[in-house]
Tab-separated table of C-alpha atoms in Angstrom:
chain	number	residue	atom	x	y	z
A	252	MET	CA	119.440	64.313	122.060
A	253	THR	CA	121.507	66.545	119.744
A	254	ASP	CA	120.776	70.236	119.321
A	255	ARG	CA	120.369	69.684	115.755
A	256	LEU	CA	117.367	67.300	116.245
A	257	ASP	CA	115.972	69.544	118.967
A	258	ARG	CA	115.863	72.545	116.380
A	259	VAL	CA	114.471	70.259	113.733
A	260	MET	CA	111.368	69.095	116.023
A	261	ALA	CA	110.972	72.614	117.198
A	262	TYR	CA	110.508	73.944	113.717
A	263	VAL	CA	108.461	71.365	112.709
A	264	ASP	CA	106.176	71.493	115.937
A	265	GLY	CA	105.895	75.066	115.544
A	266	GLU	CA	107.560	75.800	118.577
A	267	LEU	CA	110.134	78.404	117.494
A	268	ASP	CA	109.418	82.340	117.703
A	269	ASP	CA	109.363	84.241	114.621
A	270	GLY	CA	113.033	85.196	114.599
A	271	ALA	CA	114.120	81.753	115.355
A	272	ARG	CA	111.987	80.334	112.740
A	273	ARG	CA	113.287	82.680	110.157
A	274	ALA	CA	116.743	82.137	111.136
A	275	PHE	CA	115.981	78.178	110.732
A	276	GLU	CA	114.596	78.888	107.193
A	277	ALA	CA	117.758	80.594	105.955
A	278	GLU	CA	119.785	77.776	107.215
A	279	MET	CA	117.671	75.293	105.637
A	280	THR	CA	117.793	77.101	102.121
A	281	ALA	CA	121.889	76.772	102.418
A	282	ASP	CA	121.796	73.108	103.862
A	283	PRO	CA	119.864	70.539	101.955
A	284	THR	CA	120.513	67.900	104.316
A	285	LEU	CA	118.860	70.068	107.152
A	286	ALA	CA	115.788	70.531	104.610
A	287	ALA	CA	115.665	66.578	104.198
A	288	GLU	CA	115.521	66.160	107.722
A	289	VAL	CA	112.724	68.631	108.144
A	290	ALA	CA	110.880	66.795	105.047
A	291	ALA	CA	111.217	63.358	106.984
A	292	HIS	CA	109.989	64.702	110.187
A	293	ARG	CA	107.174	66.374	108.328
A	294	GLU	CA	106.237	63.171	106.431
A	295	LEU	CA	106.313	61.269	110.043
A	296	ALA	CA	103.927	63.375	111.588
A	297	GLU	CA	101.570	62.948	108.632
A	298	ARG	CA	101.758	59.187	108.785
A	299	LEU	CA	100.831	59.384	112.416
A	300	SER	CA	97.905	61.872	111.797
A	301	GLU	CA	96.596	59.646	109.089
A	302	ALA	CA	96.830	56.334	111.060
A	303	TYR	CA	95.089	57.829	114.175
A	304	GLY	CA	93.195	60.358	112.547
A	305	PRO	CA	89.939	58.294	111.348
A	306	VAL	CA	89.569	57.233	115.224
A	307	VAL	CA	87.760	60.821	115.957
A	308	ARG	CA	85.537	60.023	112.778
A	309	GLU	CA	84.143	56.841	114.249
A	310	ALA	CA	80.886	56.509	115.907
A	311	VAL	CA	81.152	56.783	119.706
A	312	PRO	CA	80.196	53.422	121.960
A	313	LEU	CA	76.960	53.823	123.549
A	314	ARG	CA	78.508	53.038	126.969
A	315	LEU	CA	80.954	55.832	126.810
A	316	ASP	CA	78.124	58.383	125.985
A	317	LEU	CA	76.573	57.135	128.915
A	318	ALA	CA	79.478	57.179	131.264
A	319	ALA	CA	79.650	60.978	130.526
A	320	ARG	CA	76.005	61.749	131.135
A	321	THR	CA	75.091	59.670	134.104
A	322	ALA	CA	77.941	59.428	136.169
A	323	ASN	CA	76.955	62.379	138.184
A	324	ASP	CA	73.743	60.339	139.573
A	325	GLN	CA	75.098	59.371	142.983
A	326	ALA	CA	72.491	56.864	143.137
A	327	ARG	CA	73.596	54.823	140.141
A	328	PRO	CA	72.097	51.741	140.369
A	329	ARG	CA	74.163	48.642	139.699
A	330	ILE	CA	71.661	45.597	139.266
A	331	GLY	CA	72.492	42.328	137.960
A	332	THR	CA	69.237	41.185	136.910
A	333	TRP	CA	67.080	42.310	134.271
A	334	ALA	CA	63.846	41.176	135.293
A	335	ALA	CA	63.692	43.902	138.247
A	336	VAL	CA	64.846	46.723	136.064
A	337	ALA	CA	62.397	49.537	135.595
A	338	ALA	CA	62.559	51.881	132.468
A	339	SER	CA	65.419	54.401	132.254
A	340	LEU	CA	67.639	52.869	134.760
A	341	VAL	CA	71.054	52.807	133.936
A	342	VAL	CA	72.595	49.376	134.773
A	343	GLY	CA	75.943	47.883	135.378
A	344	VAL	CA	76.938	44.439	134.705
A	345	VAL	CA	80.073	42.540	135.078
A	346	ALA	CA	82.866	43.353	132.410
A	347	GLY	CA	85.503	41.812	130.468
A	348	ARG	CA	89.192	41.429	130.377
A	349	PHE	CA	90.691	44.880	131.271
A	350	ALA	CA	92.128	44.613	134.579
A	351	LEU	CA	90.548	47.837	135.742
A	352	ALA	CA	87.594	47.228	133.706
A	353	PRO	CA	84.635	49.556	134.329
A	354	GLU	CA	81.319	48.321	134.232
A	355	PRO	CA	79.287	48.750	131.073
A	356	ALA	CA	76.523	50.952	131.235
A	357	ILE	CA	73.238	49.858	129.871
A	358	ALA	CA	70.270	52.148	129.501
A	359	VAL	CA	66.964	50.827	129.468
A	360	GLY	CA	64.256	53.028	128.014
A	361	ILE	CA	66.421	55.880	126.836
A	362	GLU	CA	66.475	57.088	123.488
A	363	LEU	CA	69.645	56.502	122.031
A	364	PRO	CA	71.797	59.508	120.799
A	365	ALA	CA	72.375	59.455	117.219
A	366	ARG	CA	75.823	59.805	117.391
A	367	THR	CA	76.339	56.546	119.103
A	368	GLU	CA	77.372	53.654	116.467
A	369	LEU	CA	74.527	51.510	118.013
A	370	ALA	CA	71.991	54.080	116.691
A	371	ARG	CA	73.927	54.355	113.639
A	372	ALA	CA	73.418	50.573	112.932
A	373	LEU	CA	69.962	50.343	114.176
A	374	ASP	CA	69.136	53.137	111.514
A	375	ARG	CA	71.332	51.737	108.373
A	376	GLN	CA	72.550	48.057	108.802
A	377	LEU	CA	70.787	45.216	107.427
A	378	ALA	CA	70.775	41.825	109.236
A	379	ALA	CA	73.873	39.709	109.153
A	380	GLU	CA	75.865	42.617	107.763
A	381	PRO	CA	79.279	42.516	109.511
A	382	GLY	CA	80.301	45.100	111.806
A	383	VAL	CA	81.001	45.917	115.464
A	384	VAL	CA	77.198	45.950	115.711
A	385	ARG	CA	75.234	43.032	114.398
A	386	ILE	CA	71.585	43.146	113.794
A	387	GLY	CA	69.238	40.140	114.102
A	388	ILE	CA	65.561	40.118	113.797
A	389	THR	CA	63.425	43.352	112.455
A	390	PHE	CA	59.825	43.439	113.007
A	391	ARG	CA	56.760	45.568	113.887
A	392	ASP	CA	55.170	45.646	117.303
A	393	ALA	CA	51.355	45.992	118.393
A	394	GLN	CA	51.793	49.866	117.990
A	395	GLY	CA	53.396	49.566	114.439
A	396	ARG	CA	56.616	50.456	115.766
A	397	TYR	CA	59.963	49.065	113.910
A	398	CYS	CA	61.664	46.889	116.465
A	399	ARG	CA	65.067	45.437	115.686
A	400	THR	CA	67.607	43.254	117.718
A	401	PHE	CA	70.949	44.038	118.183
A	402	GLN	CA	74.251	42.812	119.352
A	403	SER	CA	77.087	45.376	120.167
A	404	ALA	CA	80.261	44.134	120.778
A	405	ALA	CA	81.732	47.632	121.857
A	406	ASP	CA	78.791	48.223	124.344
A	407	ARG	CA	79.041	44.373	125.337
A	408	LEU	CA	75.440	44.598	125.071
A	409	ALA	CA	72.344	42.585	123.269
A	410	GLY	CA	69.028	43.772	123.151
A	411	LEU	CA	65.722	45.082	121.516
A	412	ALA	CA	65.278	48.635	120.246
A	413	CYS	CA	62.128	50.134	119.038
A	414	ARG	CA	61.672	53.310	116.571
A	415	GLY	CA	59.336	55.785	117.898
A	416	ASP	CA	59.431	59.588	117.297
A	417	GLY	CA	62.233	59.285	115.102
A	418	ARG	CA	64.366	57.955	117.602
A	419	TRP	CA	65.527	54.235	118.728
A	420	ARG	CA	64.670	53.651	122.296
A	421	VAL	CA	66.170	50.544	124.109
A	422	THR	CA	63.484	48.365	125.507
A	423	THR	CA	65.136	45.416	126.422
A	424	ALA	CA	68.897	44.869	126.772
A	425	THR	CA	71.396	42.326	128.586
A	426	ALA	CA	75.079	41.891	128.818
A	427	TRP	CA	76.710	39.902	125.825
A	428	THR	CA	79.904	39.191	124.801
A	429	PRO	CA	80.864	37.798	121.511
A	430	ALA	CA	82.001	34.335	121.404
A	431	ALA	CA	85.606	33.889	121.224
A	432	GLY	CA	87.002	33.602	117.676
A	433	PRO	CA	86.350	35.421	114.527
A	434	ASP	CA	83.140	33.610	113.508
A	435	TYR	CA	80.556	35.097	115.760
A	436	ARG	CA	79.800	37.871	113.136
A	437	THR	CA	78.718	35.295	110.541
A	438	ALA	CA	76.957	33.183	112.783
A	439	ALA	CA	73.280	32.789	111.988
A	440	SER	CA	72.130	33.283	115.741
A	441	GLY	CA	73.696	33.938	119.007
A	442	THR	CA	70.740	36.109	120.064
A	443	PRO	CA	70.299	35.717	124.111
A	444	PRO	CA	67.166	33.981	125.317
A	445	GLU	CA	66.059	37.084	127.166
A	446	VAL	CA	66.277	38.929	124.199
A	447	LEU	CA	64.024	36.241	122.080
A	448	ALA	CA	61.695	36.253	124.861
A	449	ALA	CA	61.175	40.010	124.546
A	450	VAL	CA	60.792	39.654	120.797
A	451	ASP	CA	58.100	36.867	121.310
A	452	ARG	CA	56.430	39.442	123.822
A	453	ALA	CA	56.180	42.287	121.383
A	454	LEU	CA	55.901	40.607	117.958
A	455	GLU	CA	52.671	41.181	116.212
A	456	GLY	CA	52.681	39.052	113.014
A	457	GLU	CA	55.629	38.035	111.214
A	458	THR	CA	59.442	39.218	111.379
A	459	LEU	CA	60.288	41.306	108.207
A	460	ASP	CA	62.210	39.340	105.446
A	461	ALA	CA	65.260	40.699	103.944
A	462	SER	CA	63.447	42.724	101.246
A	463	GLN	CA	60.951	43.943	103.588
A	464	GLU	CA	63.640	44.828	106.051
A	465	LYS	CA	65.785	47.040	103.129
A	466	ALA	CA	62.474	48.856	101.996
A	467	ALA	CA	61.833	49.875	105.620
A	468	ARG	CA	65.284	50.883	106.024
A	469	ASP	CA	65.252	52.895	102.763
A	470	ALA	CA	62.192	54.613	103.791
A	471	GLY	CA	63.639	55.826	107.271
A	472	TRP	CA	61.653	53.298	109.239
A	473	ARG	CA	58.510	55.354	108.951
B	28	MET	CA	73.521	67.004	131.114
B	29	ASN	CA	75.529	70.148	132.729
B	30	ARG	CA	78.143	72.076	130.775
B	31	LEU	CA	80.965	69.695	131.823
B	32	GLU	CA	79.085	66.702	130.801
B	33	ARG	CA	78.600	68.104	127.323
B	34	GLU	CA	82.164	69.301	127.098
B	35	ILE	CA	83.305	65.667	127.984
B	36	VAL	CA	80.659	64.032	125.552
B	37	ASP	CA	82.367	66.252	122.757
B	38	LEU	CA	85.767	65.203	123.650
B	39	LEU	CA	85.027	61.416	123.597
B	40	PRO	CA	86.382	61.053	119.996
B	41	ARG	CA	89.823	62.470	120.898
B	42	LEU	CA	89.841	60.888	124.198
B	43	ARG	CA	89.366	57.523	122.127
B	44	ARG	CA	92.214	58.491	119.780
B	45	LEU	CA	94.634	58.855	122.542
B	46	ALA	CA	93.341	55.949	124.448
B	47	ARG	CA	93.773	53.668	120.937
B	48	VAL	CA	97.550	55.001	120.859
B	49	LEU	CA	98.055	53.640	124.453
B	50	ALA	CA	96.172	50.457	124.371
B	51	ARG	CA	95.891	49.642	120.581
B	52	ASP	CA	93.116	46.999	121.338
B	53	VAL	CA	90.004	48.681	120.598
B	54	ALA	CA	87.955	47.240	123.426
B	55	ASP	CA	90.942	48.007	126.081
B	56	ALA	CA	91.006	51.492	124.773
B	57	ASP	CA	87.135	52.081	125.171
B	58	ASP	CA	87.430	50.702	128.836
B	59	LEU	CA	90.484	53.334	129.209
B	60	VAL	CA	88.056	56.053	128.080
B	61	GLN	CA	85.329	55.061	130.073
B	62	LEU	CA	87.579	54.802	132.936
B	63	THR	CA	88.770	58.271	132.374
B	64	VAL	CA	85.316	59.751	132.158
B	65	GLU	CA	84.041	58.135	135.366
B	66	ARG	CA	87.423	59.505	137.232
B	67	ALA	CA	87.071	62.794	135.711
B	68	LEU	CA	83.445	63.072	136.668
B	69	VAL	CA	84.136	61.559	140.507
B	70	HIS	CA	87.001	64.364	140.534
B	71	ARG	CA	84.956	67.095	138.744
B	72	GLY	CA	85.899	69.579	141.545
B	73	GLN	CA	89.363	69.494	140.540
B	74	TRP	CA	88.741	70.878	137.134
B	75	ARG	CA	88.837	74.580	137.045
B	76	PRO	CA	86.663	76.047	134.385
B	77	GLY	CA	88.355	78.233	131.911
B	78	THR	CA	91.483	75.702	131.726
B	79	GLN	CA	91.851	73.218	128.926
B	80	LEU	CA	89.612	70.511	129.552
B	81	HIS	CA	91.381	68.326	127.191
B	82	SER	CA	94.668	68.650	128.960
B	83	TRP	CA	92.922	67.707	132.229
B	84	MET	CA	91.247	64.716	130.879
B	85	PHE	CA	94.372	63.403	128.845
B	86	ARG	CA	96.326	63.916	131.979
B	87	ILE	CA	93.609	61.435	134.145
B	88	MET	CA	93.933	59.110	131.081
B	89	LYS	CA	97.722	58.947	131.604
B	90	ASN	CA	97.545	58.434	135.131
B	91	ALA	CA	94.828	55.752	134.641
B	92	TRP	CA	96.854	53.834	132.075
B	93	ILE	CA	99.641	53.819	134.449
B	94	ASP	CA	97.529	52.461	136.972
B	95	GLU	CA	96.478	49.866	134.671
B	96	SER	CA	99.697	48.810	133.367
B	97	ARG	CA	100.770	48.356	136.945
B	98	ALA	CA	97.566	46.061	137.934
B	99	ARG	CA	98.583	43.356	135.205
B	100	THR	CA	101.000	42.324	133.022
B	101	ARG	CA	100.169	43.874	129.679
B	102	ARG	CA	98.793	41.410	127.078
B	103	ALA	CA	101.189	41.005	124.171
B	104	ALA	CA	100.446	43.891	122.176
B	105	VAL	CA	99.278	42.272	119.136
B	106	LEU	CA	95.926	42.688	117.247
B	107	SER	CA	93.841	39.574	117.850
B	108	PRO	CA	92.315	37.838	114.690
B	109	GLU	CA	88.814	39.004	116.091
B	110	GLU	CA	89.771	42.413	116.458
B	111	ASP	CA	91.257	42.515	112.990
B	112	ALA	CA	88.169	41.262	111.425
B	113	LEU	CA	86.469	44.232	113.162
B	114	HIS	CA	88.397	46.771	110.759
B	115	VAL	CA	87.836	44.533	107.655
B	116	GLY	CA	85.821	46.629	105.333
B	117	SER	CA	84.117	45.531	101.973
B	118	ASP	CA	86.070	47.921	99.862
B	119	GLY	CA	88.946	46.520	97.907
B	120	ALA	CA	92.570	46.991	97.339
B	121	GLY	CA	93.105	50.558	98.210
B	122	ALA	CA	91.503	50.022	101.678
B	123	MET	CA	93.882	46.839	102.192
B	124	GLU	CA	96.845	48.917	101.251
B	125	ALA	CA	95.595	51.794	103.971
B	126	ARG	CA	95.178	48.979	106.437
B	127	LEU	CA	98.706	47.893	105.992
B	128	GLU	CA	100.009	51.613	106.456
B	129	VAL	CA	98.102	51.835	109.520
B	130	ARG	CA	99.232	48.584	110.915
B	131	ALA	CA	102.973	49.444	109.924
B	132	VAL	CA	102.509	52.758	112.128
B	133	GLU	CA	100.675	51.158	114.922
B	134	ASP	CA	103.416	48.493	115.030
B	135	ALA	CA	106.183	51.055	115.070
B	136	MET	CA	104.057	52.986	117.928
B	137	ALA	CA	103.793	49.696	120.034
B	138	ARG	CA	107.442	49.126	120.044
B	139	LEU	CA	108.274	52.574	121.884
B	140	PRO	CA	108.528	52.708	125.354
B	141	ASP	CA	105.025	53.823	126.760
B	142	GLU	CA	106.726	57.238	127.863
B	143	GLN	CA	107.809	57.897	124.317
B	144	ARG	CA	104.661	56.614	122.751
B	145	VAL	CA	102.661	59.065	125.140
B	146	ALA	CA	104.950	61.935	124.280
B	147	VAL	CA	104.778	61.389	120.571
B	148	ALA	CA	100.824	60.934	120.594
B	149	LEU	CA	100.195	64.298	122.641
B	150	VAL	CA	102.437	66.262	120.184
B	151	LEU	CA	102.079	64.855	116.957
B	152	VAL	CA	98.708	63.060	116.812
B	153	GLU	CA	96.655	65.424	119.358
B	154	GLY	CA	98.589	68.729	118.437
B	155	LEU	CA	99.662	69.914	122.114
B	156	SER	CA	102.271	72.199	122.522
B	157	TYR	CA	105.292	71.341	124.287
B	158	LYS	CA	104.030	73.061	127.506
B	159	GLU	CA	100.587	71.498	127.246
B	160	ALA	CA	102.077	68.240	126.704
B	161	ALA	CA	104.619	68.421	129.694
B	162	GLU	CA	101.649	69.295	131.764
B	163	VAL	CA	99.583	66.288	130.810
B	164	LEU	CA	102.705	64.249	131.618
B	165	GLU	CA	103.588	66.077	134.658
B	166	VAL	CA	107.324	66.436	133.518
B	167	PRO	CA	109.692	69.426	132.943
B	168	GLN	CA	109.389	70.339	129.187
B	169	GLY	CA	113.219	69.211	128.630
B	170	THR	CA	111.963	65.689	129.602
B	171	LEU	CA	109.108	66.044	127.275
B	172	THR	CA	111.254	67.274	124.081
B	173	SER	CA	113.990	64.589	125.265
B	174	ARG	CA	111.083	61.519	124.942
B	175	LEU	CA	109.842	63.082	121.717
B	176	GLY	CA	113.319	63.112	120.187
B	177	ARG	CA	113.721	59.506	120.670
B	178	GLY	CA	110.460	58.322	120.094
B	179	ARG	CA	110.714	60.046	116.936
B	180	ALA	CA	114.068	59.034	116.027
B	181	ALA	CA	113.104	55.219	116.736
B	182	LEU	CA	109.814	55.758	114.608
B	183	LEU	CA	111.742	57.363	111.549
B	184	ALA	CA	114.450	54.848	111.742
B	185	GLU	CA	111.896	51.906	111.751
B	186	LEU	CA	109.151	53.423	109.211
B	187	GLN	CA	111.663	54.574	106.664
B	188	ALA	CA	112.054	50.427	106.010
B	189	THR	CA	108.301	50.746	105.013
B	190	PRO	CA	107.594	54.063	103.262
B	191	SER	CA	104.078	55.126	102.937
């Protein structure tokens, strides 16, 4: 690696001390080629930040949020079936294609942290709108709470969440992986039978139609 | 949640960004983040409060990624159609152009050897100092700057053909 490139990098990366920086800047004034190299490196840094910057503003998948807050429970249960799962347990299911794939965590009975993409989708997204999370059916249960079915590709999870005290709470969840191919987002159904069974148990009356769903969302699910 | 867990939750967006540079595929990247978080919590005793949590966790992620790379022949680093569709917005030509720009940068990064790509990511995307980045990579600072220089030269050569 040339000294010259090293010095350009160190300048652009803010690694020079005051004296060296001033000397470099004096050199740059006298040498337009050097100034052009600095400009090219600055532009590269900018393009990289712009390409990867938006990731930090994305909503975080639920499973990552849960991994950070629950992994210290030594007796973290890992159970394969849902029938036996009591409220507030975090459960692992077999994961996908990453060779060392961790088990996606699923929480039943927990309030969804508002920053998760699942909570955001439940708040805002209408049925059949595309996204990493898809919303299926919306209805009110016997207590008058709004409930919505969801499928989350990032969490590899499908389930039912109901709204109470201003937060979404997952009442049923099951492992779910999007069908191969680009079509699953537009497919009308795909809701697992366990979730549909939970809907049948909770449903009071009719499911909301598109305009009722939109009105409920616009009213903040109150 | 204790203090460490809260700090890790706050760090998740940056962990996801670094993982995206390493793994590119969104699901793979999030798997890498989850693995990193789980390893960090298992080895929580090794973290000394008062030191930079992000440097420590970036190092765990780097090591997890190396293990992962050894554990399989990595899939061709291309964006699957499914993945691509996840990014498609409903907004028009401007978004498409931005998407193409991101694609060009990602392609150029994907062609770098892992060690150069991580060096570039830590310094240019995550804004670490040379000292911090060398500590994350567990290499001398001269090795870091050499990787950084080669990586940047390759990126400049490639991206100047597709100016932003």
